[in-house]
Short mmCIF file of C-alpha atoms in Angstrom, two decimals:
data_model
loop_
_atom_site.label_atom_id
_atom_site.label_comp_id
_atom_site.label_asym_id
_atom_site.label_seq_id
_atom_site.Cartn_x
_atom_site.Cartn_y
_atom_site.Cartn_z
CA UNK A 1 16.68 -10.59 -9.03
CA UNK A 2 17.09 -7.03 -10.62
CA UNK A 3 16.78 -4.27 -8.72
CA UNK A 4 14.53 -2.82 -11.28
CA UNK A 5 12.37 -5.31 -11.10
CA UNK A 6 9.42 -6.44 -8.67
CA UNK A 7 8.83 -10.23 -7.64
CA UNK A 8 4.70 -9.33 -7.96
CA UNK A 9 2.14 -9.84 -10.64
CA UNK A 10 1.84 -5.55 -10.54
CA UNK A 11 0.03 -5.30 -14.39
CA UNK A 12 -2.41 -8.81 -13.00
CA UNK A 13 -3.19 -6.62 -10.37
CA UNK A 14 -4.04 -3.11 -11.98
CA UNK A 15 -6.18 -5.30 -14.42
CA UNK A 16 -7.98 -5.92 -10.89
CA UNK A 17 -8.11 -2.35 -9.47
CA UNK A 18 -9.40 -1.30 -13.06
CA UNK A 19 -12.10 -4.14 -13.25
CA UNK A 20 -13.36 -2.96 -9.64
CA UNK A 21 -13.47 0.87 -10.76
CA UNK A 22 -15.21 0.27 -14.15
CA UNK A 23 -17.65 -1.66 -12.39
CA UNK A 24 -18.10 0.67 -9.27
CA UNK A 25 -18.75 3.48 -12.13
CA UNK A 26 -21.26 1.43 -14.27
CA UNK A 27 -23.26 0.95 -10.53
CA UNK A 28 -22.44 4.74 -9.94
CA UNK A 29 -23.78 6.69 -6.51
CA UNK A 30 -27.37 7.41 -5.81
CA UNK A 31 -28.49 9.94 -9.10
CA UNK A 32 -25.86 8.28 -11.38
CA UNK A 33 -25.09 5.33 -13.05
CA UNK A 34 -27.43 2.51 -13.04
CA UNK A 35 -29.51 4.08 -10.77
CA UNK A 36 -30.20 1.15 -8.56
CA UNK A 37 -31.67 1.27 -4.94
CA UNK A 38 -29.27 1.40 -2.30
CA UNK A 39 -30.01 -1.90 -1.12
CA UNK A 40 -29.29 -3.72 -4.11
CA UNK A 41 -26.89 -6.41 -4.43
CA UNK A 42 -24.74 -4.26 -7.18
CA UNK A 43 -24.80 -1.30 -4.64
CA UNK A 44 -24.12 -4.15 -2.09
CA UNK A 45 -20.87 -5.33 -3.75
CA UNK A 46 -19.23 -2.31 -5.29
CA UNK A 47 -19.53 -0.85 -1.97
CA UNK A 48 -17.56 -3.65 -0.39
CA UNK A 49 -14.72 -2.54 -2.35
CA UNK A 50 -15.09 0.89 -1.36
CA UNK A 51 -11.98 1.14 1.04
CA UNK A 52 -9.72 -0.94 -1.27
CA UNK A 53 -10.11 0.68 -4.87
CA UNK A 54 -8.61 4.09 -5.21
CA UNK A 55 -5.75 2.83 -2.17
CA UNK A 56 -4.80 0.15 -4.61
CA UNK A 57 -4.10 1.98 -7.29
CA UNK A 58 -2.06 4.78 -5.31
CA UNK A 59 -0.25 1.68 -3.60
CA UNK A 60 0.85 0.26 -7.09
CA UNK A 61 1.89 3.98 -8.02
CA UNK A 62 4.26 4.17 -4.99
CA UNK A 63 5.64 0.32 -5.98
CA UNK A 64 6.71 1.36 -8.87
CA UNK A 65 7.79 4.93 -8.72
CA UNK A 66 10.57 3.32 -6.15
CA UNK A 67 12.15 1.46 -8.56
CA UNK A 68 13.15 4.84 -10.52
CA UNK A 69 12.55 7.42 -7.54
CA UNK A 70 13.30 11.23 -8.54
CA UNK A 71 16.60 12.93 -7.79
CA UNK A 72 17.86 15.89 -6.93
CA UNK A 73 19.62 17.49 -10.33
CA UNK A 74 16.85 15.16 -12.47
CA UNK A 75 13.69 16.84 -10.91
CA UNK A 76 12.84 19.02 -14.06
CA UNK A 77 12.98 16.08 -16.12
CA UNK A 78 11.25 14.18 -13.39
CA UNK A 79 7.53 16.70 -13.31
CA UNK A 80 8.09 17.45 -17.09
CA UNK A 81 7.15 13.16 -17.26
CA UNK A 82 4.50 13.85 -14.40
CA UNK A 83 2.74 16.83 -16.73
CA UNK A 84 3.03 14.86 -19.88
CA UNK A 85 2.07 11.44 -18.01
CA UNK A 86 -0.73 13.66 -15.59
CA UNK A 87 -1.35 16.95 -16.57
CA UNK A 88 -2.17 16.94 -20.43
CA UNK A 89 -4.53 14.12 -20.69
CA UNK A 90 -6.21 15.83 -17.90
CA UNK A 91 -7.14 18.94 -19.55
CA UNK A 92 -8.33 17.44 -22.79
CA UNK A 93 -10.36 14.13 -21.07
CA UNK A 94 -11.86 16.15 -18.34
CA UNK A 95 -13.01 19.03 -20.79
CA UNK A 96 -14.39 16.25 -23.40
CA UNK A 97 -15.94 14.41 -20.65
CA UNK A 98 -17.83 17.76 -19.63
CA UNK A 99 -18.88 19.14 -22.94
CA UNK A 100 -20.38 15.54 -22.90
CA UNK A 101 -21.78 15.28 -19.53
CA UNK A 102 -23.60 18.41 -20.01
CA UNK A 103 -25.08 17.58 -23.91
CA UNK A 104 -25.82 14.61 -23.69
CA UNK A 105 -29.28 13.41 -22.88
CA UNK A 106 -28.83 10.94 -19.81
CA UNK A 107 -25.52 11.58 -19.01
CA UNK A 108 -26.25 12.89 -15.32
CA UNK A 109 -25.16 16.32 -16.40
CA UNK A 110 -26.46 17.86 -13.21
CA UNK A 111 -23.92 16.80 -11.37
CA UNK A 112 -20.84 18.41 -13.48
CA UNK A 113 -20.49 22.22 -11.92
CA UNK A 114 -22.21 25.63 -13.77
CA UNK A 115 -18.70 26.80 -14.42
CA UNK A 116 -16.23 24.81 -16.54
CA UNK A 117 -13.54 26.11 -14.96
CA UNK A 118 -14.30 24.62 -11.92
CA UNK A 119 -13.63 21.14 -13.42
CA UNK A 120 -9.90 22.10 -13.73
CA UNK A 121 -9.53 23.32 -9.53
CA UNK A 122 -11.68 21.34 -7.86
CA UNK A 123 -12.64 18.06 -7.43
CA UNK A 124 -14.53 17.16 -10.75
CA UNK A 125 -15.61 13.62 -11.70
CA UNK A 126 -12.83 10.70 -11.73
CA UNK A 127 -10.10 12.93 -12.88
CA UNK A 128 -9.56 14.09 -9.43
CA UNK A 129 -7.50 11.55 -8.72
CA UNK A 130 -5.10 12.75 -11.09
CA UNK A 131 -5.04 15.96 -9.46
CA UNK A 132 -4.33 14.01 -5.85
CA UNK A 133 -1.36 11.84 -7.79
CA UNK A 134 0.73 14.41 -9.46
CA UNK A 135 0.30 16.49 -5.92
CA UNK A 136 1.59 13.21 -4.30
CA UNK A 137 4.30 12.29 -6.49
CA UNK A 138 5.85 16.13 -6.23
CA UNK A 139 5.80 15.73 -2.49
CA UNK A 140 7.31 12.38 -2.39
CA UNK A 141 9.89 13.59 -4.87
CA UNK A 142 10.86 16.58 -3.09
CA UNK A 143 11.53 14.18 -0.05
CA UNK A 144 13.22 11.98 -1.91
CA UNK A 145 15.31 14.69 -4.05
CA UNK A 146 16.53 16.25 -0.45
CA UNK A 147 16.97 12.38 0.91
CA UNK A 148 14.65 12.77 3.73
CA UNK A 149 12.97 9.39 3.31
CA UNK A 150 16.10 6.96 2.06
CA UNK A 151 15.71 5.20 5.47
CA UNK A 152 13.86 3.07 7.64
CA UNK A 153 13.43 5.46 10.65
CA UNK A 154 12.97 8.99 8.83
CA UNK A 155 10.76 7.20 6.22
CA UNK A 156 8.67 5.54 9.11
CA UNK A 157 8.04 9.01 11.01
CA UNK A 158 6.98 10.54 7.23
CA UNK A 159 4.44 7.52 7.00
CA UNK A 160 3.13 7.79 10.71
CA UNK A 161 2.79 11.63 9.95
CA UNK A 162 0.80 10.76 6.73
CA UNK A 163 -1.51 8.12 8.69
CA UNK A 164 -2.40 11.10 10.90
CA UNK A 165 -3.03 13.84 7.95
CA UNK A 166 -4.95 11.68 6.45
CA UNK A 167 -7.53 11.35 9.29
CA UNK A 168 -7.12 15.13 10.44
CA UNK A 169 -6.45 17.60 7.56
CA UNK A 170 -10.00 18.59 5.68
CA UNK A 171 -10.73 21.87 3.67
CA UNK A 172 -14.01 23.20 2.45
CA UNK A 173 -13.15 23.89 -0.98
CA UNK A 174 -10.72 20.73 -1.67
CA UNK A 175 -8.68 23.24 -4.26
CA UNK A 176 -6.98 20.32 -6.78
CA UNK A 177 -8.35 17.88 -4.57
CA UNK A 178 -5.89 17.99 -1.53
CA UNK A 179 -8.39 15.81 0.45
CA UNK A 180 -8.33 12.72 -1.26
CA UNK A 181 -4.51 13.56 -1.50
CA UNK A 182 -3.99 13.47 2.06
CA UNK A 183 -6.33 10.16 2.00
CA UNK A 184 -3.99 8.57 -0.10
CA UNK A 185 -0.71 9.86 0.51
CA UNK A 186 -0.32 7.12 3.34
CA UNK A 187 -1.01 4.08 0.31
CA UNK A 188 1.24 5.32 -2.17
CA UNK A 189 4.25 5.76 0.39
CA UNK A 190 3.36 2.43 1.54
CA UNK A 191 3.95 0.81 -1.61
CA UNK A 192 7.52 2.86 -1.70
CA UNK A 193 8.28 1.27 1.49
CA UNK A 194 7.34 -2.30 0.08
CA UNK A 195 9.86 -1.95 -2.83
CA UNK A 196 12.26 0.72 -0.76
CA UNK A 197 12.73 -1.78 2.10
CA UNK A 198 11.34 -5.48 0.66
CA UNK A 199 15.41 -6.76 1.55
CA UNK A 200 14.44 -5.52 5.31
CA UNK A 201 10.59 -6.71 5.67
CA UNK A 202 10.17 -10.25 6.51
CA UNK A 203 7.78 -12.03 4.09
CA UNK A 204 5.41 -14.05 6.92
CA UNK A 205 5.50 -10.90 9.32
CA UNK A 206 4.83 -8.70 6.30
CA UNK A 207 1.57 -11.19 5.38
CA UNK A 208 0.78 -11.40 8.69
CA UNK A 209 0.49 -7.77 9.68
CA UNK A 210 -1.23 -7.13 6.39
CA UNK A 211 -3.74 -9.99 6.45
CA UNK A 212 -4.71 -9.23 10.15
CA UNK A 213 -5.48 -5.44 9.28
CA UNK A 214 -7.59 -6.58 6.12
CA UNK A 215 -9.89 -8.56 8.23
CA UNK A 216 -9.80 -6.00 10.85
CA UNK A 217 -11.42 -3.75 8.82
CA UNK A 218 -13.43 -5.84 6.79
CA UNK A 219 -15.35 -7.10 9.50
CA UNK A 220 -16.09 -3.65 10.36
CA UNK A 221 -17.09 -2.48 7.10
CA UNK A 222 -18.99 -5.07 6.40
CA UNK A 223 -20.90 -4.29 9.57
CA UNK A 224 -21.18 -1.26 8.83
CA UNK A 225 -22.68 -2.00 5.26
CA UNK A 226 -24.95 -4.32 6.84
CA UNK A 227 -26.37 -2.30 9.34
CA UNK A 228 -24.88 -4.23 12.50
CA UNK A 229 -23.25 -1.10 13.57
CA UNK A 230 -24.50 2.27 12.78
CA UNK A 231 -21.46 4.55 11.62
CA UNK A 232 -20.41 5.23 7.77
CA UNK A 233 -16.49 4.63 7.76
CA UNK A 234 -15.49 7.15 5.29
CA UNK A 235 -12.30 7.44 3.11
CA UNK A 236 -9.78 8.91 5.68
CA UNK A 237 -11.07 6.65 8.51
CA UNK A 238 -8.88 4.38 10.63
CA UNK A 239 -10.65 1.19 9.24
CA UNK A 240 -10.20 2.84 5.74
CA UNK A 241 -6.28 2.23 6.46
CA UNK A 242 -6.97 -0.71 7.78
CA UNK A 243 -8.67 -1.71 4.43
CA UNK A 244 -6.48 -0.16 2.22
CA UNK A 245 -3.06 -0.82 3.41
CA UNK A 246 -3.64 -4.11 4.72
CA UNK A 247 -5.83 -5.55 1.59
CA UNK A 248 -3.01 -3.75 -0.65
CA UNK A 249 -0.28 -5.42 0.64
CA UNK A 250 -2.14 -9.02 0.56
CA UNK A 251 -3.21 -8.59 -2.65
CA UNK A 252 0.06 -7.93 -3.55
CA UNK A 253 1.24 -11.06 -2.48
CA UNK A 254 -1.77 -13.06 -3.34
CA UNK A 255 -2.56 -11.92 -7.25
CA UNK A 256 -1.37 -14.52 -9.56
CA UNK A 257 -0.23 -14.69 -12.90
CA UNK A 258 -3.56 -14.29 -15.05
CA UNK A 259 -3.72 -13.71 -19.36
CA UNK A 260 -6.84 -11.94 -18.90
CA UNK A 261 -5.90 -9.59 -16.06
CA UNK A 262 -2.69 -8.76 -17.00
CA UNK A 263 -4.51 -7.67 -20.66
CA UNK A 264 -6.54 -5.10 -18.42
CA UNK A 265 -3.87 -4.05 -16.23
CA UNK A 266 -1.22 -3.27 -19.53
CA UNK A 267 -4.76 -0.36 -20.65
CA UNK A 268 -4.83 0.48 -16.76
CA UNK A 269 -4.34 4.50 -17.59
CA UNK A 270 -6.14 4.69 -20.67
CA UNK A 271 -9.13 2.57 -18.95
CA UNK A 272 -9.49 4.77 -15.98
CA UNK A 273 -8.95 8.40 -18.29
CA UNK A 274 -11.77 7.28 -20.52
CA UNK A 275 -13.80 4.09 -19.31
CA UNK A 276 -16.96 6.77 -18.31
CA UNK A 277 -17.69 7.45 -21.81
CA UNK A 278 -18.24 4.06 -22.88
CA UNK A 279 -19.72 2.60 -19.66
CA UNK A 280 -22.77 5.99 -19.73
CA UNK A 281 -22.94 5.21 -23.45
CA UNK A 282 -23.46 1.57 -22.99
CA UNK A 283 -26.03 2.14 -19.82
CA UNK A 284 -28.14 4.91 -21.91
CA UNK A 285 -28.69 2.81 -24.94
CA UNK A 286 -29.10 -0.48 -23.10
CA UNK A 287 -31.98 1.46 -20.93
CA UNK A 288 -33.57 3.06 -23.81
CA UNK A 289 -33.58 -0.63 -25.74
CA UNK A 290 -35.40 -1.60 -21.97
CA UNK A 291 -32.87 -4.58 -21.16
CA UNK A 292 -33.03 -5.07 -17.34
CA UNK A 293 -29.61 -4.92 -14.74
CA UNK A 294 -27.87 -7.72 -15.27
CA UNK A 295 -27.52 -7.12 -18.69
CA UNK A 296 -26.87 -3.25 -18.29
CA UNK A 297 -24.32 -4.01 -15.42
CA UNK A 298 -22.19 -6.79 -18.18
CA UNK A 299 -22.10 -5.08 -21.08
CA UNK A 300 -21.20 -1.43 -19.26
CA UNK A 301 -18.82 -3.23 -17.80
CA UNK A 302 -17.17 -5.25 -20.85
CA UNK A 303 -17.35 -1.63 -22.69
CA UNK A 304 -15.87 0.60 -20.19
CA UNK A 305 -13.14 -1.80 -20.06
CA UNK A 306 -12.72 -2.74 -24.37
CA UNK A 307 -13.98 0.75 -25.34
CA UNK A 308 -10.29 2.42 -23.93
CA UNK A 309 -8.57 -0.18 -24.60
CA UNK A 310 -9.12 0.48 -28.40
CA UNK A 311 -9.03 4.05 -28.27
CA UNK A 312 -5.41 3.57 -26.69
CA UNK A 313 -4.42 1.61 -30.26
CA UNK A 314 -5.97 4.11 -32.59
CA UNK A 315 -4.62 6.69 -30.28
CA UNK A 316 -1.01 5.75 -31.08
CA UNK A 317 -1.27 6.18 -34.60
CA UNK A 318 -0.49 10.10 -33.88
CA UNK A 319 2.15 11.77 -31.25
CA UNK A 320 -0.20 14.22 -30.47
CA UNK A 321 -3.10 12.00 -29.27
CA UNK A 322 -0.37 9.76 -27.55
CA UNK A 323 0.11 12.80 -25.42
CA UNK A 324 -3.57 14.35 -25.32
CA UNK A 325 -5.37 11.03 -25.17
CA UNK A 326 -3.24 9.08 -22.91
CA UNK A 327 -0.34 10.83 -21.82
CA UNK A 328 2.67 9.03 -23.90
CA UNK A 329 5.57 10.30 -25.58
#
C-alpha cells in the first residue's frame, strides 16, 4: 500500500460526521432550531452523538494531515494553505451568516453578539471550530517542523499532556476559541498517531482498546441522558475522551464503503461552512406553511446537506468564490 494513502473509507465517514452535524443543527439547543422540548426523541438522539461529532471530524483532520505533515523550511507554504483552506472562508461565511442571523425574521438572531466584531475573536456560531483547527494544526506543525513528535515515546507524552489540557485549561473569554481547541487537540493528534504509527499498532489490540472505551463511555452518557445518574458530562470530560477517541477509532475501522456517504463526505467543508443557511431557511418556511417535526426535521436535513453541496458547483465557476466560498485554489 502507498504511503500516501489510508486503508479506511475516510470521505464514507465525513459523509457521516456531516450527516450527524446537519442534523444536530436542524434540532438546534433550547431557543434555536426546531425548538423542540428537551425531552423529545430528536433532542434525545442528537444528543447521543454529542461526544462523538466535533471529535470525529478533528480525528479525520489529524488522519490525514499525517500523510503530508508540515516541515520545517515548507511552513510558510504550509499556513499560507491553512489561511486560504481556514481563514478566508471564515471571514466572508461568518459575516454573511450574521448580517443574516440578525435580518432575518426567525433566524434566532438573539443569540449572534451586539458587536460584529466579536464574531471574528470569540466563539461565534459553528465557525468556531475553524478558529480551534487552524490553532491546532499551527501547533501540531510547529511540533512537527522542530521533530518533537516523529516518535512513539515523545509523541505519546505530547498526547498524555493534551488528554490533561483538555480537562484542565478553561478561560473566561475563550479568545479564538482556545477551549474547544484544547478539547480537541487530544482527537486530532490521535488520528496522527493512527496514520503516524498504523505499521506499529496492532489491529485487534487497536479495536479492542477502542471498542472498550466507546462502550465505556456510552454507557455513561447514556445514563447520564437518561437520568440514571445525575451529572452532565461536558465536552472536555474524561467520558468525553472516552467517547470521542474510542468511537473515532471504531468507526474508523467499522465505516464501509457506501455511494451515498461517500457523496456527502467529498461536500464535507462546504456542508459544514454553509449547511445553517439552508437548514434555518428550510425550518422557517416549513413552520410558517404549519407542517409538523418530522417533516421539518427531513427536509432541513436533506437541504442543509444538498443546499452546499450545490453552492460548492456554482461556486467553482469563479477563483474568487473558490477561495471566499469554500476555501480552494
Amino acid at each position: 500500500m502507498r504511503r500516501d494513502t489510508l486503508p479506511y473509507h475516510v470521505v464514507e465517514l465525513r459523509g457521516l460526521a456531516c450527516i450527524l452535524l446537519v442534523a444536530y443543527h436542524v434540532v438546534g439547543v433550547p431557543g434555536t432550531g426546531m425548538q423542540v422540548e428537551d425531552g423529545s426523541l430528536y433532542r434525545y438522539a442528537t444528543s447521543s452523538f454529542e461526544l462523538i461529532r466535533m471529535p470525529l471530524f478533528t480525528f479525520l483532520s489529524g488522519l490525514v494531515y499525517a500523510l503530508r505533515p508540515a516541515a520545517g523550511g515548507a511552513l510558510p507554504s504550509f499556513f499560507a494553505k491553512k489561511l486560504r483552506r481556514l481563514g478566508f472562508p471564515f471571514l466572508v461565511v461568518s459575516t454573511l451568516f450574521y448580517l443574516v442571523q440578525t435580518h432575518a425574521p426567525g433566524a434566532n438572531g438573539s443569540f449572534a453578539p451586539n458587536a460584529m466584531w466579536e464574531i471574528y475573536v470569540y466563539s461565534y456560531a459553528h465557525f468556531w471550530y475553524l478558529q480551534s483547527l487552524f490553532l491546532i494544526f499551527a501547533f501540531v506543525a510547529l511540533l512537527d517542523a522542530a521533530r518533537l513528535i516523529d516518535r512513539p515515546v515523545p509523541f505519546a507524552a505530547a498526547l498524555g499532556l493534551a488528554m490533561i489540557g483538555c480537562q484542565t485549561i478553561h478561560t473566561e473569554s475563550n479568545p479564538f476559541s482556545i477551549n474547544e481547541t484544547f478539547v480537541l487537540l487530544p482527537h486530532f493528534l490521535l488520528g496522527v498517531a493512527v496514520t503516524r504509527f498504523r505499521d506499529r499498532l496492532p489491529r485487534r489490540a487497536l479495536l479492542g482498546t477502542a471498542g472498550g472505551a466507546l462502550l465505556l463511555g456510552l454507557a455513561l452518557h447514556q445514563a447520564s441522558l437518561l437520568g440514571a445518574i445525575h451529572h452532565y458530562f461536558g465536552w472536555n470530560s474524561a467520558v468525553a475522551l472516552l467517547c470521542g477517541m474510542g468511537g473515532a477509532v471504531t468507526l474508523l475501522h467499522a465505516m464501509p464503503s457506501s455511494a451515498v456517504f461517500r457523496t456527502v463526505g467529498k461536500s464535507s467543508y462546504a456542508i459544514y461552512l454553509h449547511h445553517a443557511f439552508f437548514t434555518a431557511g428550510a425550518r422557517v418556511l416549513l413552520h410558517k406553511l404549519g407542517y409538523g417535526d418530522a417533516a421539518v426535521f427531513g427536509v432541513a436535513l436533506l437541504a442543509g446537506l444538498a443546499g452546499p453541496m450545490m453552492l460548492e458547483a456554482a461556486a467553482q465557476l469563479r477563483p474568487w468564490t473558490r477561495v471566499a466560498l469554500v476555501g480552494k485554489a
